[in-house]
Every structure is written in C-alpha cells, then in structure tokens.
C-alpha cells in the first residue's frame, strides 16, 4: 500500500505540492491525473525516493522510500523521458538491472523481449516506442511490488499500448502488483485504473474509485406523454438536465436499477439507459470546479 | 527482506570502466611516452645519452607531467559524476535501490583505481627498466618511488577536490570551472588581498608574503615547484594537503547525502552555499577591479571607482550564474549588504593604515635588521649568485641609519609609485626583534628628486657591511677557485688567464682593499673597464668582479705580475667614439681627446632611456668598433650636445 499524507514541497519559493494526500491499495492501479505542471511528476519523484518532501509523509508498506534500499528493491520508477545507459544493448541493460534488483527474473526478461520482438541492439538506436517497450520489459522483469510510472503510454501506438496494458493488468492480478500511473489524459486511464486522483496546482482536488463512480452516476434519456406530471424528478439527485423536443436527457447520481424502476413507473414512451464516459462524469460531478478537469481532457 | 545482491555492485563498476577506461588507457600511454619510452630512446642513442641527466624522474618533460596531473584527475571526476548534473540520469540513478553513500564510494573507488593504475604501471615499468638494463645508472629505486609518490599524491588530491566540487554544483561546465577556482582559490585570494593591501598600505612587503606563503596555498602551484623546479617536499605541507583531501572526501560524502536533487542543473546545489559563492565572486572581482584601476592610474579616486565597478560587475556575474538570467536587479538588497560590509572593511584598513605605516620598532628592541632585496633575504638561488650574502645590521648606529632612511621614505611617501628610472631603489627591510617577532616592510623610491634620501641611501650603500655583503669577492670559496680570466671590456680579444695561486690571493686582497676604500657608492650601471671571471671546480659556482683604472691596489698587483699591459685600455688609446641615438637614426663621430675622455668617464653598460646615446668605441690599431656602451643625454659634454642639435 502506498499512503501519502499532507505532502508538501517547495522548489525555491514556489509551492509545488501543497498538502497532497492519497492512498493506493495493494494490487490496484491508481491514476494520477493533472495538467502539465500540476505536480504529478514531483509526487512521483518523491515516491521513487529521488526527492525528499519538505513536509508530510509518504509511506510504502508503512516505510519511507528515501535511501531505503530494501524497499527500493521492490519499487520500479519509469520516468516520462526514458533514460538508458549510453551505448548499452538490451541484454546489457538487463544485466545492469539484474545486479541491482534482487527479484530480477532473467527468464521473464528474455521472454518479454522476444514477445515484443526486440533485437539485442543498442537501446539508443531504437525508436521512442520501442524504447518504451524495453523499459516495460526491464520494469516487469524486476518483478516489483510497486510500479510507478510517469506518463508511460505517451507516444505509443494503439497495438503496443493495448499489449502493455494487458501485461500490467496481468501482473496486478497475478502478483498483486501495485501500480501508480500519472497521465494528463483521462480517457487513457478510463479502463485501466481502479482509482484516480486529480491534481491541480499542487493540490489534490478529487479522488474517486472509478467503479463506484460508474455505478453511482447514470445517464438516461426518456420521453413521457404530453402533460404528464414531472414532479417525480424532484426526488432524484440530478447533476445535469437537458430537453430536446420531447426527449429528456438526465445525468443522475443514483443506483442503476433504482433509477430504472422509478422511471419505468412513469410508463415512459422511450426509456434508454445510456453508457457514460468518465469524462462526462467528472465534468458533471465537479460542476464549478470542472475547469480543472477540462484541462486534462485534451 | 534479505537482499541477494552483494554490496559491491559489479555493474556500476563496469559502467564506470566503460565511461573512463579509455581515459585511463590514454593516460597510461601519455606517461609511457613521456617517461619509459623517452628514457629508453635517449639511452639507446649514444648521441642523446651524453646529455641525459641523472637523478629525478621529473627531469623528463616536467611541464607535461604537471599539466597531466592537474587535468586528468579533473576529467575523471567530471565524467564519473556527470550523472549528477543531468536531471534524467540523476533521476535514473537515484531511483535505483542503492544508497547515495554506496554510489559515491563505488564511483570514487573505481575512478581512483583507473586514475592511479597508469601511474603505478609506469612506475613498475621504470623500476623494471632500471633493474634489468644499464639505465639504472641514470636513476635509482628511490627516484622511482619519489616520482610515484609525488604523482600519485597530486593526482589523488586533485581528483578528490573534483569529486567534492561535483557534489557542490549541478552543472557540468561549472564542475570544471569551480574545481579550478576551488583549488586555486586559497592562493588566489591571498594574492589579491596582498596586492590590494600593497595599494592601500605604504611599505607592505608584497613579495615577501607572496614568496613566503602563497605558492603553498594551492596544490597546483605548490606541486609546480616540486615537479618543475625540483623544490623539496615539505612534510608539513604534505600532511596539510592530505588532511584537506580526507576532509574533502568526508565533505563530499556529507554533501551527497544531503543533496537536493531538484537543484540539479543549478550552478550551486546547496542553497546555503549560494551566498558564499555570490559574495566570493563579488569580492574577488572587486579586488581585481580596484587593483587594475590602481595599476593603470595610480590615483586613489580611480581606485575607489575600480572597487565599485568591480564589485558591481562581480555581483552581476555571480547572480547571473546562480539565477541563470541577466535580470538580477531584484536581489539588489544582498548587494547593499555586501557594500555595507565592504565599507566596514575599508574603514578598518584606514584605521590601521597610519599605525601600520609608521610602525618602526625602537632600536633597543631590535636584534638585527635586514637591508637589501627579497631575493637575497630568502637566499633564492634562482636569482642570487653565490658570494652575495644577506646583509644584517646589528650595531645600534647602523640600525638607526636604516631607520633614518625608512622614516625619510615614509615621509616622502611617493614611495610605491616611483617610475623605474635609473635611480629607483627597491628596498626590503626586516627587523628581527629581541622578542622573536619579525617586522617586514618593502619600499620602492627614486633617489633622483630627493637629495636627502640620496644621501641616506648612499650612507648605507657606502658602509663596509653593505659592500662586504654585496660584492662576491668578499665571500668567495677560496679553495674552489683554480684560475681566473682577466678581460678588458673595450678589447675584442680575450685577456690572460691567471692560474698562479699567489697572484690570485694578491688580487683578491687588492680588490677587497679597493672596494673598501671607495667612499661613495659607485653607480651600479657605470661601465667598468675590466672584468675578472673566477673559474671554480664546482659546476654551479662562479664569481665575477669588475674594476677600472681607479682601483690602485688591483692595478698595482697586475702591474707587478706583468699582466696590466695586456689589458690596459685608457682614453688615449681611443681613436674615436661613435655616438648613435636610441633608434640609430642620428650618428656623430667624436675625435676630440677632451670630449673622448669626458664621455669615457660617464659610460654606463646600457640605458633604456629614449634620449640616451649608444657609444661605439674604436681603438687605435683595431679595424672596427670593438665595444658598445651607453651614455645618458645629461652626461654628454655641452659641446657634443650642441653638435647633436645641429
């Protein structure tokens, strides 16, 4: 489990993080969302044991990461701009990691490398996408309990992206690996993360479980007969309401079945329960604070 | 969780070897070419073997050995700790499961081995060469060991300093620059402070402090003396440097553990060091500015402007480096603090100025007083020929005589800025007091416009102690002299060589007597007709004396030995003199005997003055001009001056 409490950090006089707190449960994937410069990378660098916070604490399995070798053995950090030792080949990079990470699984590394069809060449000669794949191979072969990644899916094509997501989910399911991913792209996180936290200007402004959210908020369209009583709407927690002709569109905070039952009782002419994207939920739920979300929706 | 990896990380070492191995190989080759190979070449070629010097291994391209020793370790440190100065690599390395202390030890140790291996290997090769070939007669095992130890020590020290600075800075370029500033700083700041004190305090003995202390303050200059000039190693200095090296490593360790990685790519990583850097740079540039303006103008108001401009410039440079922008005015408050501090410093300098300058000890407190120049005082063999002795006055009367001169110099106090005209004296005075303390002052002053000063100066220079100390003939190693060459400076041909020991003794006695009996101090530049070169059995020792026809006793000895006629040249022998102006544009032939005699008595060896004249001497019976001297315009007879005007 990763737990950050009132994390604060200043760069010179600029407050980069202001009392940020969040929790990542074991075996889950956490999406850290925010626009560029919101403070995501700083949080991640503190988590990786690179930086030290000024105030607050960040504990991984109850311990601090900074200069804690035993704990860092179980954490892999993948930066947004990848770095490989200059002139090192894929195999040499593997050897380097093997020397430093106690849980290194050489067999798995070889297997991943062949799975991605990566040749044993100097990593620096690879394309950006291929380098990212090497980074994932290294990360997963080190069998970390915690994988912390800064914008890991940027610049990957859809096929590779899907394959990597699959591998991540696989490790989470099999080994209960805990993953923290930062991204400025909400859509990308939608069917990957269990929880998301939104950071804006150094503050955590929202934390949600995505499954809960999807079950909590519903989108529905219906049409009633002319002149029918609409007073039943007052009982609902409506986030958003639209009317196009005779068709009503509602975004409601409610249980799916409960809502369907209430509406069905009105004998509507049309009743459709519609799928709802994460993006819409955030925008509607946040109301006035939505400005922050729009920034991260590209 | 138990770690299955060992505490020695092979891959980190391997990476370091990949980074710096090539440098190690090059260093080995460079040293190999400079020493074993060169020695072998010189030895196997009989032509060059004759010129091979015996002993120290620092006789082989010492400049190169020194330059390599102060640059290669910096390269090592810079390359090994390059990862600290780039965000990407710094993040990569520090996210790895390894402690910073372990990283430092790994890198420092790998670099140390790769840096020292080339030196050690060459040491072994040199030893093997010595042991198994005849080269052993040119250097011995101790020479190899000494070479090895000196080179290792200097290399490791510079390397440690580089690593320390690597922790301080977050920029590659600053790593190199700051490393050299750091190792030169202690000496540099002393030089600046001393130079500035000289501009502020009359009598401040600059060279005395520079010679005595400054070179020791930087390993670069200290080892330059040891490697290039074969100075002896002082164990005291070595232990100081060794202690500094250990402290630097501990300092590097402490700094690394506390390094804030978010400051990577900043000039100075530790915020608490930034003011030190800022004021250090400001202070140094300010002193340089003040000194420069003072040297160029000599006026106090310009000097103050120089200080002001320098401090402002230094402050802007420092701020620009720290903030990485030229917009630095926002921090004007720190400059004001600095300015306030400076005003305090200068005020205190002015408060002590008077008492410093007029601090002349009571005669009763003085054990003895040195009078002369710095070189002689320090017995600096590079500048002082054998037979010149440091002059100390111990008698009360003599001490008073020196103090009278000193007081007059302080009073006239144009002292420091005498032009280097002919009559300028650079005088260094050291009082050694009865309580064991020393008081040193140095002055430069011209005798030309101050007859009182001239009288006092000549009084000292005319004293027998002064003559005895400053004339080689009084201090010769008589047993070493086996012959002497006699020569007239006017005659083109070689004079006689005297090897009769009795004549040599008589001549030495006569010279001493004649020098003792001259009342006024002779102008040191005055042309002396005859010279004597003493030939000695010791290779580095030679003596020299000169005299003219006024040395009665000397001339008498030569006459008795029948040698005088061989070298005698008097004005009557001169057919004519040829006067040329400084640029050889105007020529005049002087044939009148009266003029010839007058000019002859005023000849000097050489004058640098633009209005002086060269005097070519054409003797009877010679086909051409046989010697050339100079004469000052003022010393020419009126009739000649008139002819030159035309």
PDB file of C-alpha atoms in Angstrom, chain A residues 22-124:
ATOM      1  CA  UNK A  22      -3.858   9.890  -1.350  1.00  0.00           C
ATOM      2  CA  UNK A  23      -3.832   6.159  -0.951  1.00  0.00           C
ATOM      3  CA  UNK A  24      -3.149   3.326  -3.346  1.00  0.00           C
ATOM      4  CA  UNK A  25      -4.385  -0.037  -2.170  1.00  0.00           C
ATOM      5  CA  UNK A  26      -2.370  -3.144  -2.722  1.00  0.00           C
ATOM      6  CA  UNK A  27      -2.980  -4.789  -6.062  1.00  0.00           C
ATOM      7  CA  UNK A  28      -4.746  -1.843  -7.611  1.00  0.00           C
ATOM      8  CA  UNK A  29      -3.928   0.661 -10.326  1.00  0.00           C
ATOM      9  CA  UNK A  30      -4.065   4.302  -9.398  1.00  0.00           C
ATOM     10  CA  UNK A  31      -4.228   7.069 -11.967  1.00  0.00           C
ATOM     11  CA  UNK A  32      -2.724  10.371 -11.027  1.00  0.00           C
ATOM     12  CA  UNK A  33      -4.319  12.925 -13.314  1.00  0.00           C
ATOM     13  CA  UNK A  34      -3.488  16.527 -13.878  1.00  0.00           C
ATOM     14  CA  UNK A  35      -2.406  19.056 -16.448  1.00  0.00           C
ATOM     15  CA  UNK A  36       1.243  19.711 -17.169  1.00  0.00           C
ATOM     16  CA  UNK A  37       2.908  21.407 -14.241  1.00  0.00           C
ATOM     17  CA  UNK A  38       0.247  20.330 -11.765  1.00  0.00           C
ATOM     18  CA  UNK A  39       2.776  18.493  -9.595  1.00  0.00           C
ATOM     19  CA  UNK A  40       2.294  14.889 -10.728  1.00  0.00           C
ATOM     20  CA  UNK A  41       5.931  14.352 -11.586  1.00  0.00           C
ATOM     21  CA  UNK A  42       7.052  15.787  -8.266  1.00  0.00           C
ATOM     22  CA  UNK A  43       4.756  13.384  -6.401  1.00  0.00           C
ATOM     23  CA  UNK A  44       6.152  10.511  -8.413  1.00  0.00           C
ATOM     24  CA  UNK A  45       9.766  11.534  -7.883  1.00  0.00           C
ATOM     25  CA  UNK A  46       9.147  11.691  -4.146  1.00  0.00           C
ATOM     26  CA  UNK A  47       7.513   8.258  -4.286  1.00  0.00           C
ATOM     27  CA  UNK A  48      10.509   6.886  -6.175  1.00  0.00           C
ATOM     28  CA  UNK A  49      12.854   8.116  -3.471  1.00  0.00           C
ATOM     29  CA  UNK A  50      14.514  10.693  -5.695  1.00  0.00           C
ATOM     30  CA  UNK A  51      13.283  13.799  -3.945  1.00  0.00           C
ATOM     31  CA  UNK A  52      12.526  14.383  -0.316  1.00  0.00           C
ATOM     32  CA  UNK A  53       9.357  16.167   0.685  1.00  0.00           C
ATOM     33  CA  UNK A  54       9.542  19.266   2.866  1.00  0.00           C
ATOM     34  CA  UNK A  55       6.529  18.313   4.931  1.00  0.00           C
ATOM     35  CA  UNK A  56       4.165  15.413   5.294  1.00  0.00           C
ATOM     36  CA  UNK A  57       4.967  11.801   4.701  1.00  0.00           C
ATOM     37  CA  UNK A  58       4.794   9.199   2.043  1.00  0.00           C
ATOM     38  CA  UNK A  59       4.887   5.611   3.191  1.00  0.00           C
ATOM     39  CA  UNK A  60       5.133   2.492   1.102  1.00  0.00           C
ATOM     40  CA  UNK A  61       4.134  -0.516   3.103  1.00  0.00           C
ATOM     41  CA  UNK A  62       4.496   1.655   6.154  1.00  0.00           C
ATOM     42  CA  UNK A  63       8.075   2.721   5.438  1.00  0.00           C
ATOM     43  CA  UNK A  64       9.731   5.769   3.889  1.00  0.00           C
ATOM     44  CA  UNK A  65      11.329   5.233   0.498  1.00  0.00           C
ATOM     45  CA  UNK A  66      14.138   7.785   0.652  1.00  0.00           C
ATOM     46  CA  UNK A  67      17.505   5.978   0.863  1.00  0.00           C
ATOM     47  CA  UNK A  68      15.686   2.768   1.830  1.00  0.00           C
ATOM     48  CA  UNK A  69      17.438   0.189  -0.323  1.00  0.00           C
ATOM     49  CA  UNK A  70      15.378  -2.811   0.777  1.00  0.00           C
ATOM     50  CA  UNK A  71      12.179  -1.011  -0.114  1.00  0.00           C
ATOM     51  CA  UNK A  72      13.519   0.428  -3.345  1.00  0.00           C
ATOM     52  CA  UNK A  73      14.326  -3.119  -4.445  1.00  0.00           C
ATOM     53  CA  UNK A  74      10.567  -3.557  -4.680  1.00  0.00           C
ATOM     54  CA  UNK A  75       9.843  -0.298  -6.492  1.00  0.00           C
ATOM     55  CA  UNK A  76      10.413   0.473 -10.136  1.00  0.00           C
ATOM     56  CA  UNK A  77      10.228   4.035 -11.343  1.00  0.00           C
ATOM     57  CA  UNK A  78       9.665   4.751 -15.011  1.00  0.00           C
ATOM     58  CA  UNK A  79      10.194   8.414 -15.924  1.00  0.00           C
ATOM     59  CA  UNK A  80       8.316  10.239 -18.665  1.00  0.00           C
ATOM     60  CA  UNK A  81      11.521  10.759 -20.636  1.00  0.00           C
ATOM     61  CA  UNK A  82      13.230   7.397 -20.598  1.00  0.00           C
ATOM     62  CA  UNK A  83      16.882   7.021 -19.809  1.00  0.00           C
ATOM     63  CA  UNK A  84      19.118   4.124 -20.737  1.00  0.00           C
ATOM     64  CA  UNK A  85      22.813   3.886 -20.034  1.00  0.00           C
ATOM     65  CA  UNK A  86      24.580   5.155 -23.136  1.00  0.00           C
ATOM     66  CA  UNK A  87      25.790   2.511 -25.602  1.00  0.00           C
ATOM     67  CA  UNK A  88      24.067  -0.266 -23.645  1.00  0.00           C
ATOM     68  CA  UNK A  89      22.305  -3.052 -25.518  1.00  0.00           C
ATOM     69  CA  UNK A  90      19.035  -4.611 -24.439  1.00  0.00           C
ATOM     70  CA  UNK A  91      20.865  -7.509 -22.781  1.00  0.00           C
ATOM     71  CA  UNK A  92      23.397  -5.251 -21.061  1.00  0.00           C
ATOM     72  CA  UNK A  93      20.600  -3.173 -19.604  1.00  0.00           C
ATOM     73  CA  UNK A  94      19.115  -6.390 -18.300  1.00  0.00           C
ATOM     74  CA  UNK A  95      22.388  -7.317 -16.640  1.00  0.00           C
ATOM     75  CA  UNK A  96      22.584  -3.896 -15.030  1.00  0.00           C
ATOM     76  CA  UNK A  97      19.118  -4.265 -13.539  1.00  0.00           C
ATOM     77  CA  UNK A  98      19.837  -7.852 -12.507  1.00  0.00           C
ATOM     78  CA  UNK A  99      22.783  -6.623 -10.454  1.00  0.00           C
ATOM     79  CA  UNK A 100      20.677  -4.068  -8.631  1.00  0.00           C
ATOM     80  CA  UNK A 101      17.258  -5.687  -8.244  1.00  0.00           C
ATOM     81  CA  UNK A 102      17.146  -8.759  -6.050  1.00  0.00           C
ATOM     82  CA  UNK A 103      13.951 -10.125  -7.582  1.00  0.00           C
ATOM     83  CA  UNK A 104      15.184  -9.939 -11.136  1.00  0.00           C
ATOM     84  CA  UNK A 105      13.771 -12.714 -13.289  1.00  0.00           C
ATOM     85  CA  UNK A 106      16.063 -13.253 -16.269  1.00  0.00           C
ATOM     86  CA  UNK A 107      13.789 -15.828 -17.837  1.00  0.00           C
ATOM     87  CA  UNK A 108      10.914 -13.419 -17.789  1.00  0.00           C
ATOM     88  CA  UNK A 109      13.077 -10.713 -19.292  1.00  0.00           C
ATOM     89  CA  UNK A 110      14.147 -12.915 -22.186  1.00  0.00           C
ATOM     90  CA  UNK A 111      10.567 -13.951 -22.668  1.00  0.00           C
ATOM     91  CA  UNK A 112       9.264 -10.369 -22.704  1.00  0.00           C
ATOM     92  CA  UNK A 113      11.995  -9.281 -25.066  1.00  0.00           C
ATOM     93  CA  UNK A 114      11.078 -11.974 -27.558  1.00  0.00           C
ATOM     94  CA  UNK A 115       7.404 -11.292 -27.062  1.00  0.00           C
ATOM     95  CA  UNK A 116       7.959  -7.671 -28.098  1.00  0.00           C
ATOM     96  CA  UNK A 117      10.273  -8.890 -30.872  1.00  0.00           C
ATOM     97  CA  UNK A 118      13.094  -6.634 -29.667  1.00  0.00           C
ATOM     98  CA  UNK A 119      16.520  -7.278 -31.121  1.00  0.00           C
ATOM     99  CA  UNK A 120      19.605  -7.186 -28.932  1.00  0.00           C
ATOM    100  CA  UNK A 121      20.862  -3.850 -30.186  1.00  0.00           C
ATOM    101  CA  UNK A 122      21.907  -0.632 -28.515  1.00  0.00           C
ATOM    102  CA  UNK A 123      18.798   0.773 -26.894  1.00  0.00           C
ATOM    103  CA  UNK A 124      19.635   4.272 -28.026  1.00  0.00           C
TER     104      UNK A 124
END
